[in-house]
């Protein structure tokens, strides 16, 4: 059971409805994210740690909606991130009057349309074969954006950068401005994902995930719901790809969204926990922070005297992979489940009789 599907008894509203404590958590999180973090964090923390964690967490939400809730498979989520990035770039460049939020939403819709097209094989095949078919999107769009320089406005280097990063006349090119753009967008997409998984669509996705034949018997239109899952997943991933290009990197190309990026998003879902919203940010923090921690502690291990920089980099990759494998073995339900158990243990200890 995910965090977003839990209900706890609370104070009663005048209408007699139970007040969900998650609303207080969301309001508190927004207050901290928008009011306190920009004041306390310096430019390094905002640009190198917080922004990539938030963006990759949003990408993890997109894939988790597809895999965790709908039970479908995709190994090409980075392809739809690249569609969002290149679509946003061209919309801002060729339609100068278009506001940035509208450009991001439109780019997400373009990525959603591509996701529906590449989700068509899910109507006939499942499992490994479906995962292999989604790799077609990964290789196709990487080839397309590399070989057709119209998408990069004729750039010889085939790179793109945000023509303007502003909202309603406010410049967002600073670290704080880019962070606020990412934080607000992430909050909107979290609310959107929340609404989807708690709606009838989310319940039908979970029925299809558990047994699509039984879902069809009780009247669920399995084919349309599967395509909708691919569309919504690609929509979220497309917006995350645009934020990755313009709010984090500043400039990117088609190779920024290669197969390694797709696997990173997949690891975020596996590490954070399947069928959860907040767990994706735990997985993203693990993916972003672990290499930084390994890089910081490397000089204190004494390996520098026995290996060059290239060998040290490979050792760090091996350690990173080993940590992921160990985590998946010891905690297959992800960090969200681990954190949930820890919080429940603390609450039980707090309310236990002396």
XYZ file of C-alpha atoms in Angstrom:
354
model
C 0.000 0.000 0.000
C 1.393 3.374 -0.943
C 1.508 6.492 1.144
C -1.013 8.176 -1.107
C -3.638 5.484 -0.633
C -3.590 5.370 3.148
C -6.384 6.882 5.251
C -6.196 7.622 8.933
C -8.865 8.809 11.351
C -8.633 12.467 12.182
C -10.692 15.456 13.211
C -14.093 15.784 11.596
C -14.875 18.584 9.221
C -18.248 20.336 9.452
C -19.517 18.183 6.601
C -18.619 15.073 8.563
C -15.646 14.097 6.433
C -12.396 12.887 7.916
C -9.563 15.396 7.706
C -6.657 13.723 5.941
C -3.382 14.384 7.817
C -1.525 14.160 4.520
C -2.943 17.602 3.695
C -1.025 19.050 6.646
C 2.118 17.243 5.508
C 1.728 18.649 1.998
C 1.079 22.172 3.267
C 4.073 21.955 5.594
C 6.267 20.598 2.812
C 5.276 23.436 0.495
C 5.976 26.004 3.209
C 9.436 24.556 3.784
C 10.205 24.126 0.070
C 9.116 27.598 -1.002
C 9.921 29.632 2.081
C 12.756 28.096 4.074
C 14.920 26.146 1.610
C 15.721 29.157 -0.648
C 16.816 31.117 2.429
C 19.049 28.438 3.953
C 20.534 26.610 0.938
C 23.418 28.121 -1.011
C 23.800 28.036 -4.785
C 25.777 24.776 -4.726
C 23.117 22.907 -2.782
C 20.333 24.303 -4.939
C 22.019 23.741 -8.306
C 23.893 20.487 -7.692
C 21.792 18.544 -5.183
C 18.260 19.808 -4.577
C 17.253 20.630 -8.163
C 18.435 17.312 -9.706
C 16.836 15.389 -6.832
C 13.479 17.063 -7.395
C 13.616 16.671 -11.184
C 14.596 13.007 -11.075
C 11.947 12.429 -8.420
C 9.343 13.847 -10.813
C 10.629 11.537 -13.560
C 10.344 8.670 -11.093
C 6.707 9.601 -10.456
C 6.047 9.395 -14.188
C 7.491 5.901 -14.465
C 5.953 4.757 -11.175
C 2.473 5.669 -12.379
C 3.064 3.278 -15.259
C 4.919 0.457 -13.484
C 3.785 0.644 -9.885
C 0.128 1.483 -10.356
C -0.731 0.176 -13.832
C 1.659 -2.792 -13.780
C 3.112 -2.002 -17.216
C 6.749 -1.845 -18.296
C 8.877 0.836 -19.920
C 12.630 0.912 -20.431
C 12.616 4.085 -22.498
C 11.446 6.783 -20.095
C 14.428 8.984 -20.997
C 13.137 9.126 -24.585
C 10.002 10.914 -23.412
C 12.132 13.190 -21.253
C 14.040 14.178 -24.396
C 10.770 14.852 -26.237
C 9.721 17.225 -23.464
C 13.074 19.020 -23.553
C 13.203 19.490 -27.333
C 9.511 20.354 -27.541
C 9.853 23.031 -24.856
C 12.908 24.461 -26.599
C 11.157 24.746 -29.952
C 7.946 26.116 -28.471
C 9.803 28.876 -26.619
C 11.948 29.612 -29.679
C 9.311 29.599 -32.406
C 6.348 30.948 -30.403
C 7.907 33.817 -28.411
C 4.600 34.915 -26.874
C 4.060 31.526 -25.249
C 4.514 31.647 -21.438
C 6.925 29.146 -19.934
C 4.270 27.210 -17.933
C 2.161 26.797 -21.071
C 5.222 25.650 -23.027
C 6.012 23.053 -20.366
C 2.438 21.742 -20.325
C 2.278 21.624 -24.123
C 5.595 19.798 -24.312
C 4.225 17.305 -21.800
C 1.198 16.732 -24.029
C 3.472 16.142 -27.025
C 5.429 13.583 -24.995
C 2.117 12.028 -23.924
C 1.064 11.582 -27.558
C 4.365 9.843 -28.313
C 3.904 7.683 -25.216
C 0.491 6.537 -26.420
C 1.956 5.570 -29.802
C 4.776 3.550 -28.273
C 2.367 2.082 -25.740
C 0.325 0.375 -28.440
C 2.345 -2.886 -28.155
C 1.043 -3.210 -24.576
C -2.329 -4.182 -26.061
C -0.855 -7.427 -27.408
C 2.290 -8.290 -25.460
C 3.392 -8.269 -21.811
C 6.426 -8.567 -19.573
C 9.893 -8.814 -21.052
C 8.689 -8.450 -24.636
C 6.860 -5.244 -23.777
C 9.965 -3.892 -22.054
C 12.065 -4.704 -25.106
C 9.580 -2.976 -27.394
C 9.748 0.244 -25.370
C 13.481 0.385 -26.087
C 12.439 1.305 -29.625
C 11.386 4.737 -28.389
C 14.741 5.185 -26.640
C 16.826 4.472 -29.721
C 14.466 6.135 -32.211
C 14.262 9.547 -30.549
C 17.943 9.624 -29.692
C 18.667 8.977 -33.381
C 16.047 11.530 -34.497
C 17.295 14.412 -32.350
C 20.903 13.602 -33.272
C 20.451 13.433 -37.031
C 17.789 16.084 -37.609
C 19.227 19.448 -36.622
C 15.894 21.234 -37.141
C 14.990 20.296 -33.583
C 18.112 22.082 -32.330
C 17.521 25.091 -34.630
C 20.371 24.178 -36.969
C 22.995 24.070 -34.227
C 26.196 22.396 -35.390
C 26.720 20.901 -31.949
C 23.070 19.729 -31.826
C 22.699 21.237 -28.350
C 19.720 23.163 -27.013
C 19.443 25.793 -24.303
C 16.504 27.729 -22.934
C 15.912 30.869 -25.067
C 14.268 32.515 -22.057
C 13.731 31.248 -18.552
C 11.168 33.600 -17.085
C 7.589 33.554 -15.836
C 5.394 36.652 -16.130
C 8.444 38.859 -16.585
C 10.359 37.455 -13.607
C 13.829 36.173 -14.497
C 14.450 32.627 -13.247
C 18.017 32.177 -14.438
C 19.483 32.361 -10.924
C 19.857 29.273 -8.757
C 16.988 30.364 -6.521
C 14.767 31.143 -9.504
C 15.423 27.771 -11.127
C 14.809 26.038 -7.815
C 11.463 27.789 -7.356
C 10.467 26.824 -10.907
C 11.313 23.182 -10.217
C 9.702 23.165 -6.755
C 6.419 24.679 -7.933
C 6.265 22.391 -10.977
C 7.032 19.356 -8.817
C 4.280 20.346 -6.366
C 1.752 20.647 -9.191
C 2.739 17.272 -10.640
C 2.639 15.627 -7.210
C -0.897 16.931 -6.743
C -1.768 15.714 -10.239
C -0.366 12.229 -9.521
C -2.155 12.215 -6.176
C -5.469 12.975 -7.893
C -4.947 10.340 -10.582
C -4.105 7.429 -8.279
C -6.997 8.250 -5.926
C -9.489 8.528 -8.779
C -11.401 5.848 -10.629
C -8.608 5.723 -13.201
C -6.067 4.856 -10.526
C -8.264 2.140 -9.070
C -8.776 0.648 -12.525
C -5.024 0.733 -13.149
C -4.437 -1.255 -9.973
C -7.113 -3.750 -10.974
C -5.380 -4.199 -14.339
C -2.037 -4.562 -12.560
C -3.363 -7.315 -10.317
C -5.147 -9.252 -13.094
C -6.122 -7.684 -16.387
C -8.451 -10.555 -17.332
C -10.504 -10.105 -14.173
C -10.487 -6.337 -14.746
C -11.960 -6.848 -18.208
C -14.630 -9.174 -16.800
C -15.876 -6.536 -14.336
C -16.220 -3.985 -17.136
C -12.914 -2.082 -17.195
C -11.809 -1.048 -20.673
C -8.308 -2.468 -20.365
C -6.923 -1.232 -23.691
C -7.846 2.427 -23.197
C -6.627 2.421 -19.597
C -3.256 0.988 -20.620
C -2.805 3.654 -23.289
C -3.885 6.317 -20.803
C -1.220 5.057 -18.400
C 1.456 5.428 -21.058
C 0.167 8.869 -21.941
C 0.097 10.216 -18.377
C 3.473 8.647 -17.573
C 5.047 10.229 -20.656
C 3.402 13.575 -19.847
C 5.111 13.710 -16.449
C 8.426 12.432 -17.834
C 8.310 15.024 -20.626
C 8.009 17.903 -18.176
C 10.790 16.382 -16.058
C 13.015 16.214 -19.150
C 12.451 19.897 -19.889
C 13.322 20.821 -16.302
C 16.419 18.630 -16.453
C 17.627 20.434 -19.566
C 16.848 24.029 -18.660
C 16.600 24.253 -14.863
C 19.483 21.916 -14.031
C 21.939 21.513 -16.915
C 21.217 24.761 -18.755
C 21.971 23.059 -22.056
C 21.688 19.496 -23.346
C 21.547 17.296 -26.422
C 19.984 14.000 -27.427
C 22.727 11.992 -25.716
C 21.794 13.573 -22.385
C 18.754 11.291 -22.415
C 20.450 8.019 -23.268
C 19.744 4.516 -22.025
C 21.688 5.174 -18.812
C 19.202 7.913 -17.951
C 16.307 5.495 -18.475
C 17.943 3.013 -16.125
C 18.485 5.754 -13.555
C 14.755 6.503 -13.562
C 14.044 2.773 -13.277
C 16.406 2.477 -10.291
C 14.646 5.421 -8.647
C 11.357 3.517 -8.802
C 12.924 0.281 -7.537
C 14.868 1.937 -4.718
C 12.148 4.360 -3.642
C 9.371 1.804 -3.794
C 6.749 0.696 -6.260
C 3.255 2.254 -6.173
C 4.259 5.257 -4.099
C 4.566 8.974 -4.804
C 6.929 10.237 -2.111
C 9.215 7.227 -2.360
C 10.396 8.447 -5.754
C 12.106 11.408 -4.126
C 13.829 9.079 -1.667
C 15.096 7.028 -4.607
C 16.165 10.181 -6.444
C 18.050 11.436 -3.394
C 19.830 8.074 -3.183
C 20.782 8.209 -6.881
C 22.023 11.808 -6.654
C 23.765 11.729 -3.261
C 25.452 8.311 -3.265
C 27.971 9.108 -6.045
C 28.758 12.442 -4.353
C 29.363 10.735 -1.005
C 31.548 8.055 -2.608
C 33.539 10.743 -4.403
C 34.047 12.687 -1.157
C 35.232 9.704 0.874
C 37.532 8.327 -1.857
C 40.562 10.471 -0.799
C 40.322 9.070 2.745
C 40.373 5.412 1.675
C 43.960 5.441 0.409
C 42.984 3.979 -2.976
C 44.417 6.994 -4.771
C 47.936 5.684 -4.129
C 47.195 2.387 -5.894
C 44.855 3.395 -8.746
C 44.492 6.262 -11.190
C 41.424 8.461 -11.522
C 39.794 6.221 -14.130
C 40.126 3.146 -11.934
C 38.733 5.068 -8.960
C 35.729 6.065 -11.044
C 35.105 2.431 -11.961
C 35.451 1.376 -8.313
C 32.863 3.968 -7.352
C 30.496 2.594 -9.996
C 31.016 -0.927 -8.655
C 30.316 0.216 -5.096
C 27.255 2.126 -6.261
C 25.903 -0.954 -8.037
C 26.663 -3.131 -5.028
C 24.785 -0.773 -2.709
C 21.757 -0.863 -5.028
C 21.803 -4.688 -5.156
C 22.157 -4.946 -1.365
C 19.327 -2.481 -0.844
C 17.016 -4.345 -3.216
C 17.792 -7.649 -1.484
C 17.342 -6.365 2.065
C 14.474 -3.971 1.312
C 12.613 -5.128 -1.827
C 9.680 -2.809 -1.107
C 11.929 0.248 -1.302
C 12.973 3.074 0.996
C 9.377 4.275 1.336
C 8.414 1.013 3.043
C 11.496 1.180 5.287
C 10.737 4.751 6.317
C 7.105 3.838 6.960
C 8.106 0.986 9.290
C 10.553 3.212 11.145
C 7.903 5.887 11.699
C 5.386 3.292 12.858
C 7.938 1.857 15.288
C 8.635 5.313 16.718
C 4.918 5.978 17.140
C 4.349 2.645 18.858
C 7.269 3.288 21.197
C 5.984 6.757 21.962
C 2.470 5.578 22.829
C 3.517 2.388 24.603
C 2.814 2.315 28.349
C 5.778 2.919 30.613
